[in-house]
Structures are given as structure tokens and as C-alpha cells.
Short mmCIF file of N, CA and C in Angstrom, two decimals:
data_model
loop_
_atom_site.label_atom_id
_atom_site.label_comp_id
_atom_site.label_asym_id
_atom_site.label_seq_id
_atom_site.Cartn_x
_atom_site.Cartn_y
_atom_site.Cartn_z
N MET A 1 77.29 76.11 125.80
CA MET A 1 78.38 77.08 125.89
C MET A 1 78.87 77.07 127.32
N ASN A 2 80.06 76.57 127.54
CA ASN A 2 80.63 76.64 128.88
C ASN A 2 82.14 76.62 128.78
N VAL A 3 82.69 77.80 128.58
CA VAL A 3 84.13 77.96 128.42
C VAL A 3 84.56 79.05 129.37
N THR A 4 85.84 79.14 129.63
CA THR A 4 86.31 80.25 130.44
C THR A 4 86.87 81.30 129.51
N LEU A 5 86.27 82.47 129.54
CA LEU A 5 86.80 83.59 128.77
C LEU A 5 87.64 84.44 129.71
N HIS A 6 88.44 85.33 129.15
CA HIS A 6 89.31 86.18 129.97
C HIS A 6 89.19 87.63 129.51
N LEU A 7 87.96 88.08 129.32
CA LEU A 7 87.75 89.41 128.76
C LEU A 7 87.58 90.47 129.83
N ALA A 8 86.94 90.11 130.95
CA ALA A 8 86.74 91.08 132.03
C ALA A 8 87.93 91.10 132.98
N GLN A 9 88.78 90.08 132.88
CA GLN A 9 89.91 89.92 133.80
C GLN A 9 89.40 89.86 135.24
N ASP A 10 88.23 89.26 135.41
CA ASP A 10 87.59 89.09 136.71
C ASP A 10 86.94 87.71 136.66
N PRO A 11 87.35 86.77 137.53
CA PRO A 11 86.91 85.38 137.43
C PRO A 11 85.40 85.19 137.35
N GLU A 12 84.66 85.88 138.21
CA GLU A 12 83.20 85.72 138.24
C GLU A 12 82.56 86.24 136.95
N ALA A 13 82.99 87.43 136.54
CA ALA A 13 82.44 88.05 135.32
C ALA A 13 82.80 87.22 134.10
N ASP A 14 84.03 86.72 134.03
CA ASP A 14 84.47 85.91 132.90
C ASP A 14 83.73 84.57 132.85
N ALA A 15 83.44 83.99 134.01
CA ALA A 15 82.70 82.72 134.05
C ALA A 15 81.30 82.92 133.48
N LEU A 16 80.66 84.04 133.81
CA LEU A 16 79.33 84.34 133.28
C LEU A 16 79.39 84.49 131.76
N LEU A 17 80.39 85.22 131.25
CA LEU A 17 80.53 85.42 129.81
C LEU A 17 80.69 84.08 129.08
N GLY A 18 81.38 83.14 129.73
CA GLY A 18 81.65 81.85 129.10
C GLY A 18 80.47 80.89 129.12
N ARG A 19 79.50 81.13 130.01
CA ARG A 19 78.37 80.20 130.08
C ARG A 19 77.06 80.80 129.59
N SER A 20 77.02 82.13 129.44
CA SER A 20 75.78 82.80 129.08
C SER A 20 75.89 83.52 127.74
N PRO A 21 75.22 83.00 126.71
CA PRO A 21 75.26 83.67 125.41
C PRO A 21 74.79 85.12 125.47
N LEU A 22 73.76 85.39 126.29
CA LEU A 22 73.27 86.77 126.38
C LEU A 22 74.31 87.67 127.04
N ALA A 23 74.97 87.18 128.08
CA ALA A 23 76.01 87.99 128.74
C ALA A 23 77.13 88.34 127.75
N ALA A 24 77.51 87.37 126.93
CA ALA A 24 78.57 87.61 125.94
C ALA A 24 78.13 88.68 124.94
N LEU A 25 76.89 88.60 124.47
CA LEU A 25 76.38 89.61 123.53
C LEU A 25 76.31 90.99 124.18
N VAL A 26 75.83 91.05 125.42
CA VAL A 26 75.72 92.33 126.12
C VAL A 26 77.11 92.92 126.36
N GLY A 27 78.08 92.08 126.74
CA GLY A 27 79.45 92.56 126.93
C GLY A 27 79.99 93.17 125.64
N MET A 28 79.74 92.49 124.53
CA MET A 28 80.20 93.00 123.23
C MET A 28 79.52 94.32 122.90
N LEU A 29 78.24 94.43 123.22
CA LEU A 29 77.49 95.66 122.98
C LEU A 29 78.08 96.82 123.79
N LEU A 30 78.44 96.54 125.04
CA LEU A 30 79.00 97.57 125.93
C LEU A 30 80.43 97.96 125.56
N ASP A 31 81.09 97.16 124.73
CA ASP A 31 82.50 97.37 124.43
C ASP A 31 82.71 98.51 123.43
N GLN A 32 82.49 99.72 123.91
CA GLN A 32 82.81 100.92 123.14
C GLN A 32 82.92 102.09 124.09
N GLN A 33 83.94 102.90 123.85
CA GLN A 33 84.18 104.12 124.62
C GLN A 33 84.45 103.89 126.11
N VAL A 34 84.76 102.66 126.47
CA VAL A 34 85.22 102.34 127.83
C VAL A 34 86.28 101.25 127.71
N PRO A 35 87.14 101.09 128.72
CA PRO A 35 88.11 99.98 128.67
C PRO A 35 87.37 98.64 128.53
N MET A 36 87.96 97.75 127.75
CA MET A 36 87.34 96.47 127.45
C MET A 36 86.93 95.70 128.71
N GLU A 37 87.81 95.67 129.73
CA GLU A 37 87.49 94.91 130.94
C GLU A 37 86.24 95.47 131.63
N TRP A 38 86.10 96.78 131.60
CA TRP A 38 84.94 97.44 132.19
C TRP A 38 83.67 97.00 131.44
N ALA A 39 83.74 97.01 130.11
CA ALA A 39 82.60 96.62 129.28
C ALA A 39 82.18 95.17 129.57
N PHE A 40 83.15 94.26 129.60
CA PHE A 40 82.81 92.84 129.74
C PHE A 40 82.50 92.44 131.19
N LYS A 41 82.77 93.34 132.12
CA LYS A 41 82.35 93.08 133.50
C LYS A 41 80.89 93.50 133.69
N GLY A 42 80.41 94.35 132.77
CA GLY A 42 79.05 94.89 132.84
C GLY A 42 77.95 93.84 133.01
N PRO A 43 77.93 92.78 132.19
CA PRO A 43 76.86 91.79 132.34
C PRO A 43 76.77 91.20 133.74
N SER A 44 77.91 90.92 134.36
CA SER A 44 77.94 90.37 135.71
C SER A 44 77.38 91.39 136.71
N THR A 45 77.76 92.65 136.54
CA THR A 45 77.26 93.71 137.41
C THR A 45 75.75 93.84 137.28
N ILE A 46 75.26 93.83 136.04
CA ILE A 46 73.81 93.95 135.80
C ILE A 46 73.07 92.77 136.43
N ALA A 47 73.59 91.56 136.20
CA ALA A 47 72.94 90.36 136.77
C ALA A 47 72.88 90.46 138.29
N GLY A 48 73.97 90.87 138.91
CA GLY A 48 74.01 91.01 140.37
C GLY A 48 72.99 92.02 140.87
N ARG A 49 72.87 93.13 140.15
CA ARG A 49 71.91 94.17 140.55
C ARG A 49 70.46 93.73 140.33
N LEU A 50 70.28 92.76 139.43
CA LEU A 50 68.94 92.20 139.20
C LEU A 50 68.67 91.05 140.17
N GLY A 51 69.66 90.73 141.02
CA GLY A 51 69.50 89.66 141.99
C GLY A 51 69.55 88.28 141.37
N SER A 52 70.35 88.14 140.30
CA SER A 52 70.41 86.87 139.58
C SER A 52 71.86 86.51 139.27
N ASP A 53 72.09 85.26 138.84
CA ASP A 53 73.46 84.89 138.44
C ASP A 53 73.57 84.81 136.92
N ASP A 54 72.53 85.29 136.21
CA ASP A 54 72.55 85.32 134.75
C ASP A 54 71.61 86.44 134.28
N LEU A 55 71.68 86.74 132.99
CA LEU A 55 70.78 87.72 132.41
C LEU A 55 69.64 86.99 131.71
N ASP A 56 68.47 87.59 131.73
CA ASP A 56 67.30 87.01 131.09
C ASP A 56 66.71 88.04 130.13
N ALA A 57 66.73 87.71 128.85
CA ALA A 57 66.26 88.66 127.82
C ALA A 57 64.81 89.06 128.05
N HIS A 58 63.95 88.10 128.43
CA HIS A 58 62.53 88.40 128.66
C HIS A 58 62.39 89.42 129.80
N GLU A 59 63.12 89.19 130.89
CA GLU A 59 63.05 90.08 132.06
C GLU A 59 63.51 91.49 131.70
N ILE A 60 64.66 91.59 131.04
CA ILE A 60 65.22 92.91 130.70
C ILE A 60 64.33 93.63 129.70
N ALA A 61 63.82 92.91 128.70
CA ALA A 61 62.96 93.52 127.68
C ALA A 61 61.67 94.08 128.30
N ALA A 62 61.18 93.42 129.34
CA ALA A 62 59.90 93.83 129.96
C ALA A 62 60.04 94.94 130.99
N MET A 63 61.26 95.25 131.42
CA MET A 63 61.44 96.27 132.46
C MET A 63 61.12 97.66 131.94
N SER A 64 60.74 98.55 132.83
CA SER A 64 60.53 99.94 132.40
C SER A 64 61.91 100.53 132.09
N PRO A 65 61.99 101.35 131.02
CA PRO A 65 63.28 101.93 130.65
C PRO A 65 63.94 102.69 131.81
N GLU A 66 63.11 103.36 132.64
CA GLU A 66 63.67 104.14 133.75
C GLU A 66 64.33 103.23 134.79
N SER A 67 63.65 102.13 135.15
CA SER A 67 64.24 101.28 136.19
C SER A 67 65.48 100.55 135.66
N PHE A 68 65.47 100.16 134.37
CA PHE A 68 66.66 99.49 133.83
C PHE A 68 67.83 100.48 133.73
N ALA A 69 67.54 101.70 133.32
CA ALA A 69 68.59 102.74 133.26
C ALA A 69 69.16 102.98 134.66
N GLY A 70 68.29 102.93 135.67
CA GLY A 70 68.74 103.11 137.06
C GLY A 70 69.72 102.03 137.49
N ILE A 71 69.49 100.81 137.01
CA ILE A 71 70.39 99.70 137.33
C ILE A 71 71.78 99.94 136.74
N LEU A 72 71.82 100.47 135.51
CA LEU A 72 73.12 100.72 134.87
C LEU A 72 73.83 101.95 135.43
N SER A 73 73.04 102.95 135.91
CA SER A 73 73.70 104.17 136.36
C SER A 73 74.01 104.19 137.86
N ALA A 74 73.51 103.20 138.61
CA ALA A 74 73.89 103.12 140.03
C ALA A 74 75.41 103.07 140.14
N LYS A 75 75.96 103.64 141.19
CA LYS A 75 77.43 103.68 141.36
C LYS A 75 77.99 102.31 141.78
N PRO A 76 79.09 101.85 141.22
CA PRO A 76 79.74 102.42 140.04
C PRO A 76 78.94 102.10 138.78
N ALA A 77 78.85 103.09 137.89
CA ALA A 77 78.06 102.92 136.67
C ALA A 77 78.63 101.79 135.82
N VAL A 78 77.75 101.11 135.10
CA VAL A 78 78.14 99.98 134.26
C VAL A 78 78.91 100.47 133.02
N HIS A 79 78.66 101.72 132.60
CA HIS A 79 79.27 102.26 131.39
C HIS A 79 79.38 103.77 131.54
N ARG A 80 80.24 104.37 130.74
CA ARG A 80 80.39 105.83 130.75
C ARG A 80 79.07 106.51 130.37
N TYR A 81 78.27 105.85 129.51
CA TYR A 81 76.97 106.38 129.08
C TYR A 81 75.87 105.40 129.48
N PRO A 82 75.57 105.32 130.78
CA PRO A 82 74.64 104.29 131.25
C PRO A 82 73.24 104.40 130.67
N GLY A 83 72.76 105.62 130.46
CA GLY A 83 71.40 105.81 129.93
C GLY A 83 71.25 105.26 128.52
N SER A 84 72.15 105.68 127.64
CA SER A 84 72.04 105.22 126.25
C SER A 84 72.35 103.73 126.14
N MET A 85 73.25 103.22 126.97
CA MET A 85 73.56 101.79 126.92
C MET A 85 72.42 100.95 127.47
N ALA A 86 71.72 101.46 128.48
CA ALA A 86 70.55 100.75 129.00
C ALA A 86 69.52 100.59 127.89
N LYS A 87 69.32 101.66 127.13
CA LYS A 87 68.36 101.64 126.02
C LYS A 87 68.79 100.60 124.97
N ARG A 88 70.08 100.59 124.64
CA ARG A 88 70.58 99.64 123.63
C ARG A 88 70.44 98.19 124.09
N ILE A 89 70.75 97.94 125.36
CA ILE A 89 70.63 96.58 125.88
C ILE A 89 69.17 96.13 125.84
N GLN A 90 68.26 97.03 126.21
CA GLN A 90 66.84 96.67 126.16
C GLN A 90 66.39 96.41 124.73
N GLN A 91 66.88 97.21 123.78
CA GLN A 91 66.53 97.00 122.37
C GLN A 91 67.05 95.64 121.91
N LEU A 92 68.26 95.30 122.32
CA LEU A 92 68.84 94.00 121.96
C LEU A 92 67.98 92.87 122.54
N CYS A 93 67.61 92.99 123.81
CA CYS A 93 66.80 91.94 124.45
C CYS A 93 65.42 91.84 123.82
N GLN A 94 64.82 92.98 123.47
CA GLN A 94 63.51 92.96 122.82
C GLN A 94 63.61 92.26 121.46
N TYR A 95 64.70 92.53 120.74
CA TYR A 95 64.91 91.88 119.44
C TYR A 95 65.07 90.37 119.62
N LEU A 96 65.83 89.97 120.64
CA LEU A 96 66.05 88.53 120.89
C LEU A 96 64.74 87.84 121.28
N VAL A 97 63.91 88.52 122.06
CA VAL A 97 62.62 87.95 122.45
C VAL A 97 61.74 87.78 121.20
N GLU A 98 61.74 88.81 120.36
CA GLU A 98 60.90 88.80 119.16
C GLU A 98 61.35 87.76 118.12
N HIS A 99 62.65 87.65 117.92
CA HIS A 99 63.17 86.81 116.83
C HIS A 99 63.69 85.44 117.27
N TYR A 100 64.10 85.32 118.53
CA TYR A 100 64.72 84.06 118.99
C TYR A 100 64.12 83.56 120.30
N ASP A 101 62.92 84.00 120.62
CA ASP A 101 62.24 83.62 121.86
C ASP A 101 63.12 83.87 123.10
N GLY A 102 63.94 84.92 123.02
CA GLY A 102 64.77 85.30 124.16
C GLY A 102 66.06 84.51 124.31
N ASP A 103 66.31 83.57 123.40
CA ASP A 103 67.50 82.73 123.49
C ASP A 103 68.62 83.31 122.62
N ALA A 104 69.59 83.95 123.24
CA ALA A 104 70.67 84.59 122.49
C ALA A 104 71.44 83.61 121.62
N SER A 105 71.59 82.37 122.08
CA SER A 105 72.36 81.40 121.29
C SER A 105 71.63 81.04 119.99
N GLY A 106 70.34 81.36 119.92
CA GLY A 106 69.59 81.13 118.70
C GLY A 106 70.15 81.91 117.52
N VAL A 107 70.86 83.00 117.81
CA VAL A 107 71.46 83.82 116.76
C VAL A 107 72.46 82.98 115.96
N TRP A 108 73.20 82.11 116.64
CA TRP A 108 74.22 81.33 115.93
C TRP A 108 73.95 79.83 115.87
N LYS A 109 73.03 79.33 116.66
CA LYS A 109 72.82 77.88 116.79
C LYS A 109 72.72 77.13 115.46
N ASP A 110 71.87 77.61 114.54
CA ASP A 110 71.67 76.86 113.30
C ASP A 110 72.12 77.63 112.06
N ALA A 111 73.03 78.59 112.26
CA ALA A 111 73.55 79.34 111.10
C ALA A 111 74.35 78.38 110.23
N GLY A 112 74.00 78.30 108.96
CA GLY A 112 74.64 77.34 108.06
C GLY A 112 76.02 77.77 107.57
N THR A 113 76.22 79.08 107.44
CA THR A 113 77.50 79.58 106.93
C THR A 113 77.94 80.78 107.74
N GLY A 114 79.20 81.11 107.60
CA GLY A 114 79.74 82.29 108.27
C GLY A 114 79.05 83.56 107.80
N ARG A 115 78.76 83.61 106.51
CA ARG A 115 78.10 84.80 105.95
C ARG A 115 76.70 84.97 106.55
N GLU A 116 75.97 83.86 106.69
CA GLU A 116 74.63 83.91 107.29
C GLU A 116 74.71 84.38 108.75
N LEU A 117 75.69 83.85 109.47
CA LEU A 117 75.87 84.24 110.88
C LEU A 117 76.22 85.72 110.99
N LEU A 118 77.09 86.20 110.10
CA LEU A 118 77.46 87.62 110.12
C LEU A 118 76.22 88.48 109.88
N ALA A 119 75.38 88.09 108.94
CA ALA A 119 74.16 88.85 108.64
C ALA A 119 73.24 88.87 109.87
N ARG A 120 73.13 87.75 110.57
CA ARG A 120 72.29 87.70 111.77
C ARG A 120 72.84 88.62 112.86
N LEU A 121 74.18 88.61 113.02
CA LEU A 121 74.79 89.47 114.04
C LEU A 121 74.63 90.95 113.68
N GLU A 122 74.79 91.26 112.40
CA GLU A 122 74.63 92.66 111.96
C GLU A 122 73.20 93.15 112.12
N ALA A 123 72.24 92.24 112.14
CA ALA A 123 70.83 92.62 112.31
C ALA A 123 70.51 92.97 113.76
N LEU A 124 71.40 92.60 114.70
CA LEU A 124 71.15 92.89 116.12
C LEU A 124 71.27 94.38 116.39
N PRO A 125 70.35 94.95 117.18
CA PRO A 125 70.46 96.37 117.53
C PRO A 125 71.81 96.64 118.21
N GLY A 126 72.48 97.71 117.75
CA GLY A 126 73.76 98.09 118.36
C GLY A 126 74.98 97.39 117.77
N PHE A 127 74.76 96.49 116.81
CA PHE A 127 75.88 95.77 116.20
C PHE A 127 76.08 96.24 114.76
N GLY A 128 77.15 97.01 114.54
CA GLY A 128 77.53 97.36 113.18
C GLY A 128 78.39 96.24 112.60
N ARG A 129 78.92 96.44 111.42
CA ARG A 129 79.71 95.40 110.76
C ARG A 129 80.94 95.00 111.58
N GLN A 130 81.70 95.99 112.06
CA GLN A 130 82.94 95.67 112.79
C GLN A 130 82.64 94.88 114.07
N LYS A 131 81.66 95.34 114.83
CA LYS A 131 81.30 94.65 116.08
C LYS A 131 80.83 93.23 115.77
N ALA A 132 80.04 93.08 114.70
CA ALA A 132 79.54 91.77 114.30
C ALA A 132 80.69 90.85 113.91
N GLN A 133 81.66 91.38 113.18
CA GLN A 133 82.81 90.56 112.76
C GLN A 133 83.67 90.16 113.96
N ILE A 134 83.86 91.06 114.90
CA ILE A 134 84.64 90.74 116.09
C ILE A 134 83.93 89.65 116.91
N PHE A 135 82.61 89.79 117.06
CA PHE A 135 81.88 88.78 117.83
C PHE A 135 81.88 87.44 117.11
N LEU A 136 81.78 87.47 115.79
CA LEU A 136 81.85 86.24 115.00
C LEU A 136 83.21 85.56 115.21
N ALA A 137 84.28 86.36 115.22
CA ALA A 137 85.62 85.81 115.47
C ALA A 137 85.72 85.22 116.88
N LEU A 138 85.10 85.89 117.86
CA LEU A 138 85.10 85.37 119.23
C LEU A 138 84.37 84.03 119.29
N LEU A 139 83.22 83.94 118.62
CA LEU A 139 82.46 82.69 118.58
C LEU A 139 83.31 81.57 117.99
N GLY A 140 83.98 81.87 116.89
CA GLY A 140 84.77 80.84 116.20
C GLY A 140 86.04 80.46 116.93
N LYS A 141 86.75 81.47 117.42
CA LYS A 141 88.06 81.20 118.04
C LYS A 141 87.96 80.63 119.45
N GLN A 142 86.94 81.05 120.23
CA GLN A 142 86.92 80.64 121.63
C GLN A 142 85.68 79.88 122.07
N LEU A 143 84.58 79.99 121.31
CA LEU A 143 83.34 79.37 121.76
C LEU A 143 82.90 78.19 120.89
N GLY A 144 83.75 77.79 119.95
CA GLY A 144 83.48 76.58 119.17
C GLY A 144 82.35 76.70 118.17
N VAL A 145 81.93 77.92 117.83
CA VAL A 145 80.88 78.11 116.83
C VAL A 145 81.57 78.40 115.50
N ARG A 146 81.59 77.40 114.62
CA ARG A 146 82.40 77.52 113.40
C ARG A 146 81.65 77.06 112.15
N PRO A 147 80.61 77.79 111.75
CA PRO A 147 79.96 77.40 110.50
C PRO A 147 80.93 77.59 109.33
N GLU A 148 80.66 76.93 108.25
CA GLU A 148 81.55 76.99 107.08
C GLU A 148 81.77 78.45 106.66
N GLY A 149 83.05 78.82 106.48
CA GLY A 149 83.39 80.17 106.03
C GLY A 149 83.38 81.22 107.12
N TRP A 150 83.42 80.77 108.39
CA TRP A 150 83.35 81.77 109.48
C TRP A 150 84.56 82.69 109.50
N ARG A 151 85.75 82.15 109.24
CA ARG A 151 86.95 83.01 109.27
C ARG A 151 86.87 84.12 108.21
N GLU A 152 86.43 83.73 107.02
CA GLU A 152 86.32 84.70 105.93
C GLU A 152 85.29 85.77 106.29
N ALA A 153 84.16 85.35 106.84
CA ALA A 153 83.10 86.30 107.21
C ALA A 153 83.57 87.26 108.31
N ALA A 154 84.45 86.78 109.18
CA ALA A 154 84.97 87.62 110.27
C ALA A 154 86.05 88.58 109.78
N GLY A 155 86.46 88.45 108.54
CA GLY A 155 87.48 89.34 107.98
C GLY A 155 88.81 89.17 108.71
N ALA A 156 89.54 90.27 108.86
CA ALA A 156 90.85 90.22 109.51
C ALA A 156 90.76 89.69 110.94
N TYR A 157 89.61 89.88 111.59
CA TYR A 157 89.45 89.41 112.99
C TYR A 157 89.45 87.88 113.08
N GLY A 158 89.17 87.22 111.97
CA GLY A 158 89.15 85.76 111.96
C GLY A 158 90.50 85.12 111.74
N GLU A 159 91.50 85.93 111.39
CA GLU A 159 92.82 85.37 111.10
C GLU A 159 93.38 84.65 112.32
N PRO A 160 93.94 83.43 112.10
CA PRO A 160 94.53 82.72 113.24
C PRO A 160 95.78 83.45 113.73
N ASP A 161 96.08 83.28 115.01
CA ASP A 161 97.28 83.85 115.63
C ASP A 161 97.43 85.36 115.45
N SER A 162 96.30 86.06 115.39
CA SER A 162 96.37 87.52 115.32
C SER A 162 96.00 88.07 116.70
N PHE A 163 96.30 89.32 116.90
CA PHE A 163 95.98 89.96 118.19
C PHE A 163 95.32 91.30 117.91
N ARG A 164 94.12 91.23 117.31
CA ARG A 164 93.42 92.43 116.87
C ARG A 164 92.27 92.85 117.77
N SER A 165 91.65 91.88 118.47
CA SER A 165 90.39 92.20 119.15
C SER A 165 90.16 91.28 120.35
N VAL A 166 89.00 91.46 120.99
CA VAL A 166 88.64 90.62 122.13
C VAL A 166 88.62 89.14 121.76
N ALA A 167 88.43 88.84 120.48
CA ALA A 167 88.39 87.44 120.04
C ALA A 167 89.72 86.74 120.30
N ASP A 168 90.80 87.52 120.44
CA ASP A 168 92.14 86.94 120.58
C ASP A 168 92.66 86.95 122.02
N ILE A 169 91.84 87.41 122.96
CA ILE A 169 92.33 87.53 124.34
C ILE A 169 92.04 86.26 125.13
N ARG A 170 93.13 85.65 125.61
CA ARG A 170 93.00 84.43 126.40
C ARG A 170 93.67 84.57 127.77
N GLY A 171 94.18 85.77 128.06
CA GLY A 171 94.85 86.01 129.33
C GLY A 171 95.59 87.34 129.27
N PRO A 172 96.33 87.68 130.34
CA PRO A 172 97.00 88.99 130.41
C PRO A 172 97.99 89.25 129.28
N GLU A 173 98.71 88.20 128.83
CA GLU A 173 99.72 88.40 127.79
C GLU A 173 99.07 88.78 126.45
N SER A 174 98.03 88.04 126.07
CA SER A 174 97.36 88.36 124.80
C SER A 174 96.59 89.68 124.91
N LEU A 175 96.10 90.00 126.10
CA LEU A 175 95.43 91.29 126.32
C LEU A 175 96.42 92.43 126.02
N ALA A 176 97.64 92.31 126.50
CA ALA A 176 98.66 93.34 126.26
C ALA A 176 98.95 93.47 124.76
N LYS A 177 98.98 92.34 124.05
CA LYS A 177 99.25 92.39 122.60
C LYS A 177 98.11 93.06 121.84
N VAL A 178 96.87 92.76 122.24
CA VAL A 178 95.71 93.38 121.59
C VAL A 178 95.72 94.88 121.86
N ARG A 179 96.02 95.26 123.12
CA ARG A 179 96.12 96.70 123.47
C ARG A 179 97.15 97.40 122.59
N ALA A 180 98.31 96.77 122.44
CA ALA A 180 99.38 97.36 121.64
C ALA A 180 98.92 97.54 120.20
N HIS A 181 98.22 96.53 119.65
CA HIS A 181 97.72 96.61 118.28
C HIS A 181 96.73 97.78 118.14
N LYS A 182 95.83 97.92 119.12
CA LYS A 182 94.83 99.00 119.06
C LYS A 182 95.51 100.37 119.11
N GLN A 183 96.56 100.49 119.95
CA GLN A 183 97.27 101.77 120.05
C GLN A 183 97.98 102.10 118.74
N GLU A 184 98.56 101.07 118.09
CA GLU A 184 99.20 101.29 116.78
C GLU A 184 98.17 101.77 115.76
N MET A 185 96.99 101.16 115.76
CA MET A 185 95.93 101.55 114.82
C MET A 185 95.50 102.99 115.06
N LYS A 186 95.36 103.38 116.33
CA LYS A 186 94.95 104.75 116.67
C LYS A 186 96.02 105.74 116.20
N ALA A 187 97.28 105.41 116.47
CA ALA A 187 98.38 106.28 116.09
C ALA A 187 98.44 106.44 114.56
N ALA A 188 98.25 105.34 113.84
CA ALA A 188 98.28 105.39 112.38
C ALA A 188 97.13 106.24 111.84
N ALA A 189 95.95 106.08 112.44
CA ALA A 189 94.78 106.86 112.00
C ALA A 189 95.00 108.34 112.28
N LYS A 190 95.61 108.67 113.42
CA LYS A 190 95.87 110.06 113.79
C LYS A 190 96.89 110.68 112.83
N ALA A 191 97.95 109.91 112.53
CA ALA A 191 98.99 110.40 111.61
C ALA A 191 98.39 110.65 110.22
N LYS A 192 97.52 109.75 109.78
CA LYS A 192 96.89 109.86 108.47
C LYS A 192 96.01 111.12 108.42
N LYS A 193 95.29 111.36 109.51
CA LYS A 193 94.40 112.52 109.59
C LYS A 193 95.22 113.81 109.54
N GLN A 194 96.35 113.83 110.28
CA GLN A 194 97.19 115.04 110.32
C GLN A 194 97.83 115.31 108.96
N SER A 195 98.25 114.25 108.26
CA SER A 195 98.90 114.46 106.96
C SER A 195 97.87 114.89 105.92
N ALA A 196 96.60 114.52 106.11
CA ALA A 196 95.54 114.92 105.17
C ALA A 196 95.13 116.37 105.41
N GLY A 197 95.30 116.83 106.67
CA GLY A 197 94.87 118.19 107.02
C GLY A 197 95.91 119.16 106.61
#
């Protein structure tokens, strides 16, 4: 895995996401309730605070919860909820150590079908169906991981030439289109809620 992603909109952070399967998974995990760029810059910030240029699942899984939470909550905090996110990242790393010997790419390396890969992603701590489908679409669209049926398993996020999620961001222009799509979805959901009330 060695591609340039444009999710953090920060060259160093994006380079890490493109070469480190664990950084990409952690960025996806952090991508909730904060701006996307903030979430995907998180892995680079964590690695820097650990004195490394990459993340290591074994190292993170073995750390005391208090010291790892301290790394995420140091200013500027890695996430709006650094404590709960530190716990989730450690759970993810512990799962990867237990099931894939700490190798995040093991999640997708030998997946035979898109459906199998989706099931593996959904089994990861902190990954619900939507997050799993978005990450599957990112793997297929930008990271060259394309088991048979991956687009179908990714649902709407797998559609070519769409601008629904991080899977479709390749630079500032596509980022703006994805933002616009998300705002439309929020507005539609709000209108639906108001008309139901």
C-alpha cells in the first residue's frame, strides 16, 4: 500500500494514510463528530507523539489506557472526545493483534469477495455497517483492493463517479463536492424530521 491520499489535506498526514493500513483504519475510526480533515490527521499526530513515523498495533494495544488517552488529549486534542476515542483505538489495535497478528492489511489481504471483506470490516471494534462500507469503498476506489463484488458490498459508496464519502476525495475540488452532498443529506434528514413532528 503506497498511494497518496488527500483526506487530511496535510501532505505528511496524507502520506502516512497512504502507506500505513493501520493509520487508514484509525483515521476512519476517528471520522465522526469532527471535521474529516481533523479525523484523518489524527493518526499522524498520534504517531508523532509516540515518537514514530507510523502506528504499531502491538505497541498501542499494550499501552496503559491512561497513558494512551493522555496522548490523544494533549493539546491540541486528536479528537473532540479524546478519552473515548483512545479507548476505541486501543480496542481496534487489540482486535488486530488477536486476529491478524497486528497487521491491519490482514483484514483485506486475502478476502475473496466484497461481502467477505465487508463482514471483516464490520467485525472491527468501532466499525458499524456504514463506516465499514465507506472504508470498503475507499479500499476499492483508491487503494486498489478490489475483491469480486466490492462495489456491491460497499453499497451506494461504491458507485463510480459519486461524491458521497471520504472514498471519493482526491483533492480540494472533490472534497467540496462531498461536503455539499453531506450538507444536502443533513438538510433532507432535518426536513423529514420536522415534517414528521
